[in-house]
Amino acid sequence: MKLPFDIDLKGKVAVVTGGGGVLCGMFAKALASCGAKVAILDLRKEAADAVADEIKADGGTAIGVCANVLSRESLEEAKKQVNNAFGTCDILLNGAGGNNPRGTTTKEYYEIGDEDKEDLVSFFDLDPDGVSFVFNLNFLGTLLPTQVFAKDLIGKKDAVILNVSSMNAFCPLTKIPAYSGAKAAVSNFTQWLAVHFSKVGIRVNAIAPGFFVTDQNRALLKNPDGSLTPRSEKILSQTPMGRFGEAEELIGTLLFLVSDEAASFVNGVVIPVDGGFAAYSGV
Ligand code: NAD
């Protein structure tokens, strides 16, 4: 894999939750390219294994581990597997997360009577279970792996926790209140953890990706003929750089935050990688 710059992670063990997915699979490969032994945790074991296989084919060291970030028991079991295979963890990347239609309204703006229309989900129709699912996946799904794996990190030199937030954390996007609230909680929790662990050698930061066309959101952002959807047009009109990000453009920030040489005094920050989206008022 081509990296923007090299950092030395030889001898380090990295745990990447959601590592079977698009962005975190790429993060796992970048960490492995720098010499880390990488444990890829995902609910979808076959996806985790596929990323581990790619890393191994490239000369790196990795294992795929089946784990549910919403189950402490499953995470404890995963930790045993990681510790047996590689030893204790030095880097925890909390990447598992995402939105779900059950936490999403159909329309951007409420209009009187929307709750009576059968073909749409109004704010009043949102299912509390759907909202909880999205909130828990992103927030508890960051907190529980931290409870389990941070025990390995305590007292080590150069230990790092990296969370994955989102643009929604700075200002909520329309239609997705559960995901927006959950990612705001992830950013807030990043600051809380950074303070809480500041005396025991763990730095805690987050990356907030802007808009990247990946397999999971391609249908939302692009029409089948490759043209932009109306939501995409809006996103790009609010992105000063006028384009989507390429997933590889997140790697520089990942490596910077993970590197103790580069970021030893950087703690509790959430770095947007967004082409200026979060900085733009729209005027
Ligand atoms: P993705 O769907 O490709 O990856 C998410 C991975 O998490 C999947 O492999 C999935 O199997 C796994 N997962 C889901 N529930 C899990 C659970 N309970 N336990 C363990 N693993 C579970 O999505 P992605 O786009 O690569 O997103 C990765 C992270 O980046 C997420 O936190 C997402 O919210 C965040 N993010 C993505 C974007 C984007 O534009 N794609 C923007 C901002 C933030």
Coordinates of C-alpha atoms and ligand atoms in Angstrom, one line a residue:
M1 CA 0.0 0.0 0.0
K2 CA 1.2 3.5 -0.9
L3 CA 1.5 5.7 2.3
P4 CA 1.9 9.5 2.4
F5 CA 4.8 9.0 4.8
D6 CA 6.2 6.3 6.9
I7 CA 6.0 5.8 10.7
D8 CA 7.6 2.9 12.5
L9 CA 5.1 0.7 14.2
K10 CA 7.2 -2.4 14.4
G11 CA 6.6 -4.3 17.7
K12 CA 3.2 -2.6 18.1
V13 CA -0.2 -4.5 18.2
A14 CA -3.1 -2.6 16.7
V15 CA -6.8 -3.6 17.2
V16 CA -9.1 -2.2 14.6
T17 CA -12.9 -2.6 15.2
G18 CA -15.0 -2.5 12.1
G19 CA -11.8 -3.5 10.2
G20 CA -13.8 -5.6 7.7
G21 CA -15.4 -2.4 6.4
V22 CA -14.3 0.1 3.8
L23 CA -12.5 2.8 5.7
C24 CA -11.3 0.8 8.7
G25 CA -10.1 -2.0 6.3
M26 CA -7.9 0.6 4.7
F27 CA -6.8 1.9 8.1
A28 CA -5.8 -1.6 9.1
K29 CA -3.8 -2.0 6.0
A30 CA -2.0 1.3 6.6
L31 CA -1.1 0.3 10.1
A32 CA 0.2 -3.1 8.9
S33 CA 2.3 -1.4 6.2
C34 CA 4.0 0.5 9.0
G35 CA 4.9 -2.8 10.7
A36 CA 2.1 -3.2 13.3
K37 CA 0.6 -6.6 13.9
V38 CA -3.1 -5.9 13.2
A39 CA -6.1 -7.6 14.7
I40 CA -9.2 -6.9 12.6
L41 CA -12.3 -7.2 14.6
D42 CA -15.7 -7.3 12.9
L43 CA -19.1 -8.8 13.2
R44 CA -18.6 -10.2 9.8
K45 CA -15.7 -12.6 10.3
E46 CA -15.4 -13.3 6.6
A47 CA -14.9 -9.6 5.9
A48 CA -12.3 -9.4 8.7
D49 CA -10.5 -12.4 7.3
A50 CA -10.5 -11.0 3.8
V51 CA -8.7 -7.9 5.0
A52 CA -6.2 -10.0 7.1
D53 CA -5.5 -12.1 4.0
E54 CA -4.7 -9.0 1.9
I55 CA -2.4 -7.8 4.6
K56 CA -0.6 -11.2 4.8
A57 CA -0.4 -11.4 1.0
D58 CA 1.4 -8.1 1.2
G59 CA 4.0 -9.4 3.7
G60 CA 2.3 -8.0 6.9
T61 CA 0.9 -9.6 10.0
A62 CA -2.8 -9.7 10.7
I63 CA -5.6 -11.9 12.0
G64 CA -9.4 -11.6 11.5
V65 CA -11.4 -11.9 14.7
C66 CA -15.2 -12.2 15.0
A67 CA -16.4 -9.6 17.6
N68 CA -19.5 -7.7 18.4
V69 CA -18.6 -4.2 19.7
L70 CA -22.0 -4.2 21.5
S71 CA -21.2 -7.3 23.6
R72 CA -18.6 -7.1 26.4
E73 CA -18.4 -10.9 26.5
S74 CA -17.7 -11.1 22.8
L75 CA -15.0 -8.4 23.1
E76 CA -13.4 -10.2 26.1
E77 CA -13.2 -13.3 24.0
A78 CA -11.7 -11.3 21.1
K79 CA -9.1 -9.9 23.5
K80 CA -8.0 -13.4 24.5
Q81 CA -7.5 -14.3 20.8
V82 CA -5.5 -11.1 20.2
N83 CA -3.4 -11.5 23.3
N84 CA -2.7 -15.2 22.4
A85 CA -1.8 -14.4 18.8
F86 CA 0.2 -11.1 19.2
G87 CA 0.5 -10.1 22.9
T88 CA -1.0 -7.0 24.5
C89 CA -2.6 -4.2 22.5
D90 CA -0.8 -0.8 21.9
I91 CA -3.2 0.9 19.5
L92 CA -7.0 0.7 19.6
L93 CA -8.9 2.1 16.6
N94 CA -12.6 2.2 17.3
G95 CA -14.0 2.2 13.8
A96 CA -17.2 0.1 13.9
G97 CA -20.2 2.3 13.4
G98 CA -22.6 3.7 10.9
N99 CA -26.2 4.8 10.3
N100 CA -29.3 2.7 9.8
P101 CA -32.6 3.6 8.0
R102 CA -34.5 2.9 11.3
G103 CA -32.9 6.1 12.7
T104 CA -33.7 8.2 9.7
T105 CA -36.6 10.5 8.7
T106 CA -37.7 10.6 5.1
K107 CA -37.8 14.4 4.7
E108 CA -35.5 17.2 5.7
Y109 CA -38.2 19.5 7.0
Y110 CA -41.4 18.6 8.8
E111 CA -44.7 19.7 7.3
I112 CA -48.0 19.6 9.1
G113 CA -49.7 16.2 8.7
D114 CA -46.5 14.3 7.7
E115 CA -47.1 11.8 10.5
D116 CA -50.3 10.7 8.9
K117 CA -48.7 9.9 5.5
E118 CA -48.0 6.2 5.2
D119 CA -45.3 6.5 2.6
L120 CA -42.9 8.5 4.8
V121 CA -41.2 8.3 8.2
S122 CA -41.7 11.6 10.0
F123 CA -39.9 12.6 13.2
F124 CA -43.0 11.4 15.1
D125 CA -42.7 8.0 13.5
L126 CA -39.1 7.3 14.5
D127 CA -38.8 4.0 16.2
P128 CA -37.1 4.2 19.6
D129 CA -35.5 0.8 19.0
G130 CA -34.1 2.1 15.7
V131 CA -32.7 5.2 17.3
S132 CA -31.2 3.1 20.2
F133 CA -29.6 0.8 17.7
V134 CA -27.8 3.6 15.9
F135 CA -26.9 5.4 19.0
N136 CA -25.5 2.2 20.7
L137 CA -23.6 1.0 17.7
N138 CA -21.6 4.3 17.5
F139 CA -21.4 5.3 21.2
L140 CA -21.5 2.1 23.2
G141 CA -19.6 0.5 20.3
T142 CA -16.8 2.9 21.1
L143 CA -17.1 2.7 24.9
L144 CA -17.2 -1.1 25.3
P145 CA -14.1 -2.0 23.2
T146 CA -12.3 0.8 25.1
Q147 CA -13.3 -0.8 28.5
V148 CA -11.9 -4.1 27.3
F149 CA -8.7 -3.2 25.4
A150 CA -7.6 -0.1 27.3
K151 CA -6.6 -2.4 30.1
D152 CA -3.7 -3.5 27.9
L153 CA -2.8 0.1 27.1
I154 CA -2.5 1.4 30.7
G155 CA 1.0 2.3 31.7
K156 CA 2.5 1.6 28.3
K157 CA 4.6 4.2 26.5
D158 CA 3.0 5.5 23.3
A159 CA -0.4 3.9 23.8
V160 CA -3.1 5.3 21.5
I161 CA -6.9 5.2 21.2
L162 CA -8.3 6.6 18.0
N163 CA -12.1 7.0 17.5
V164 CA -14.0 7.7 14.3
S165 CA -16.4 10.6 14.5
S166 CA -18.1 12.4 11.6
M167 CA -19.2 15.8 10.1
N168 CA -22.5 15.2 11.9
A169 CA -20.8 15.7 15.2
F170 CA -20.1 19.4 14.4
C171 CA -23.5 20.2 13.0
P172 CA -26.2 17.6 12.5
L173 CA -27.1 16.6 8.9
T174 CA -30.8 16.6 8.1
K175 CA -32.7 13.3 8.3
I176 CA -30.3 11.4 10.5
P177 CA -30.8 12.6 14.1
A178 CA -29.7 9.3 15.7
Y179 CA -26.4 9.0 13.8
S180 CA -25.7 12.8 14.3
G181 CA -26.3 12.5 18.1
A182 CA -24.3 9.4 18.4
K183 CA -21.2 10.9 16.6
A184 CA -21.5 14.0 18.7
A185 CA -21.3 11.7 21.7
V186 CA -18.3 10.0 20.2
S187 CA -16.5 13.3 19.8
N188 CA -17.4 14.3 23.4
F189 CA -16.3 10.9 24.7
T190 CA -13.0 11.3 22.9
Q191 CA -12.3 14.5 24.9
W192 CA -13.6 12.8 28.1
L193 CA -11.3 9.8 27.7
A194 CA -8.3 11.9 26.8
V195 CA -8.6 13.7 30.1
H196 CA -9.5 10.5 32.0
F197 CA -6.4 8.6 30.7
S198 CA -4.0 11.5 30.6
K199 CA -2.1 10.4 33.7
V200 CA -1.5 6.8 32.5
G201 CA 0.1 7.3 29.1
I202 CA -2.8 6.9 26.7
R203 CA -3.5 9.6 24.1
V204 CA -7.1 9.6 22.8
N205 CA -8.1 11.5 19.6
A206 CA -10.5 11.1 16.8
I207 CA -10.8 11.5 13.0
A208 CA -13.9 13.1 11.6
P209 CA -14.2 12.1 8.0
G210 CA -16.1 14.3 5.6
F211 CA -17.8 12.8 2.6
F212 CA -16.1 9.8 0.9
V213 CA -17.7 7.7 -1.7
T214 CA -17.5 4.2 -0.4
D215 CA -19.4 1.0 -1.3
Q216 CA -21.8 1.6 1.6
N217 CA -22.9 5.1 0.6
R218 CA -22.4 5.0 -3.2
A219 CA -26.1 4.6 -3.8
L220 CA -26.9 7.6 -1.7
L221 CA -24.3 9.8 -3.3
K222 CA -24.4 8.8 -6.9
N223 CA -27.1 7.7 -9.4
P224 CA -26.6 4.5 -11.3
D225 CA -25.3 6.5 -14.3
G226 CA -22.6 8.1 -12.0
S227 CA -24.3 11.5 -11.8
L228 CA -24.8 13.2 -8.5
T229 CA -27.9 12.7 -6.4
P230 CA -29.7 15.9 -5.1
R231 CA -28.1 15.2 -1.6
S232 CA -24.7 15.0 -3.1
E233 CA -25.2 18.2 -5.0
K234 CA -26.0 19.8 -1.7
I235 CA -23.0 18.3 0.1
L236 CA -20.6 19.5 -2.7
S237 CA -22.1 23.0 -2.6
Q238 CA -21.2 23.1 1.0
T239 CA -17.7 21.7 0.5
P240 CA -15.3 24.5 -0.3
M241 CA -12.9 22.2 -2.2
G242 CA -15.9 21.2 -4.4
R243 CA -15.3 17.4 -4.4
F244 CA -15.6 14.2 -2.3
G245 CA -12.6 12.9 -0.5
E246 CA -10.7 9.9 -1.6
A247 CA -10.5 7.4 1.2
E248 CA -6.7 7.3 1.0
E249 CA -6.7 11.0 2.0
L250 CA -7.6 9.9 5.6
I251 CA -4.4 8.0 6.0
G252 CA -2.0 10.9 6.7
T253 CA -4.2 12.0 9.6
L254 CA -4.4 8.4 10.9
L255 CA -0.6 8.0 10.9
F256 CA 0.0 11.5 12.4
L257 CA -2.3 10.7 15.3
V258 CA -0.9 7.3 15.9
S259 CA 2.7 8.4 15.8
D260 CA 4.1 9.4 19.2
E261 CA 7.0 11.1 17.4
A262 CA 4.6 13.4 15.5
A263 CA 1.8 13.8 18.0
S264 CA 3.1 13.1 21.5
F265 CA 1.3 16.2 22.9
V266 CA -1.8 15.9 20.8
N267 CA -4.6 14.7 23.0
G268 CA -8.4 15.0 22.9
V269 CA -8.7 16.5 19.4
V270 CA -11.2 15.6 16.7
I271 CA -9.6 16.3 13.3
P272 CA -11.9 16.9 10.4
V273 CA -10.7 15.6 7.1
D274 CA -13.4 17.2 5.0
G275 CA -12.2 19.6 2.3
G276 CA -13.4 22.5 4.5
F277 CA -17.0 21.3 5.0
A278 CA -17.0 21.9 8.8
A279 CA -15.5 25.3 8.4
Y280 CA -18.0 26.7 5.9
S281 CA -21.1 28.6 7.0
G282 CA -22.6 28.3 3.5
V283 CA -22.3 32.0 2.9
Ligands
NAD1 P1 -18.5 0.2 6.6 O1 -20.0 -0.2 6.8 O2 -17.8 -0.2 5.4 O3 -17.7 -0.4 7.9 C1 -18.3 -0.6 9.2 C2 -17.9 -2.0 9.6 O4 -18.3 -2.2 11.0 C3 -18.5 -3.1 8.8 O5 -17.5 -4.0 8.4 C4 -19.4 -3.8 9.8 O6 -19.5 -5.2 9.6 C5 -18.8 -3.5 11.1 N1 -19.8 -3.6 12.2 C6 -21.0 -3.1 12.2 N2 -21.6 -3.4 13.4 C7 -20.7 -4.0 14.2 C8 -20.7 -4.6 15.5 N3 -21.8 -4.5 16.2 N4 -19.5 -5.1 15.9 C9 -18.4 -5.2 15.1 N5 -18.4 -4.7 13.9 C10 -19.5 -4.2 13.4 O7 -18.5 1.7 6.9 P2 -17.3 2.8 6.7 O8 -17.9 3.8 5.7 O9 -16.0 2.2 6.4 O10 -17.3 3.5 8.1 C11 -16.3 3.2 9.1 C12 -16.5 4.3 10.2 O11 -16.3 5.6 9.6 C13 -17.9 4.3 10.9 O12 -17.7 4.6 12.3 C14 -18.6 5.4 10.2 O13 -19.7 5.9 11.0 C15 -17.5 6.4 10.0 N6 -17.7 7.4 8.9 C16 -17.8 7.0 7.6 C17 -17.9 8.0 6.6 C18 -18.0 7.7 5.2 O14 -18.1 8.6 4.4 N7 -18.0 6.4 4.7 C19 -17.9 9.4 7.0 C20 -17.8 9.7 8.4 C21 -17.7 8.7 9.3

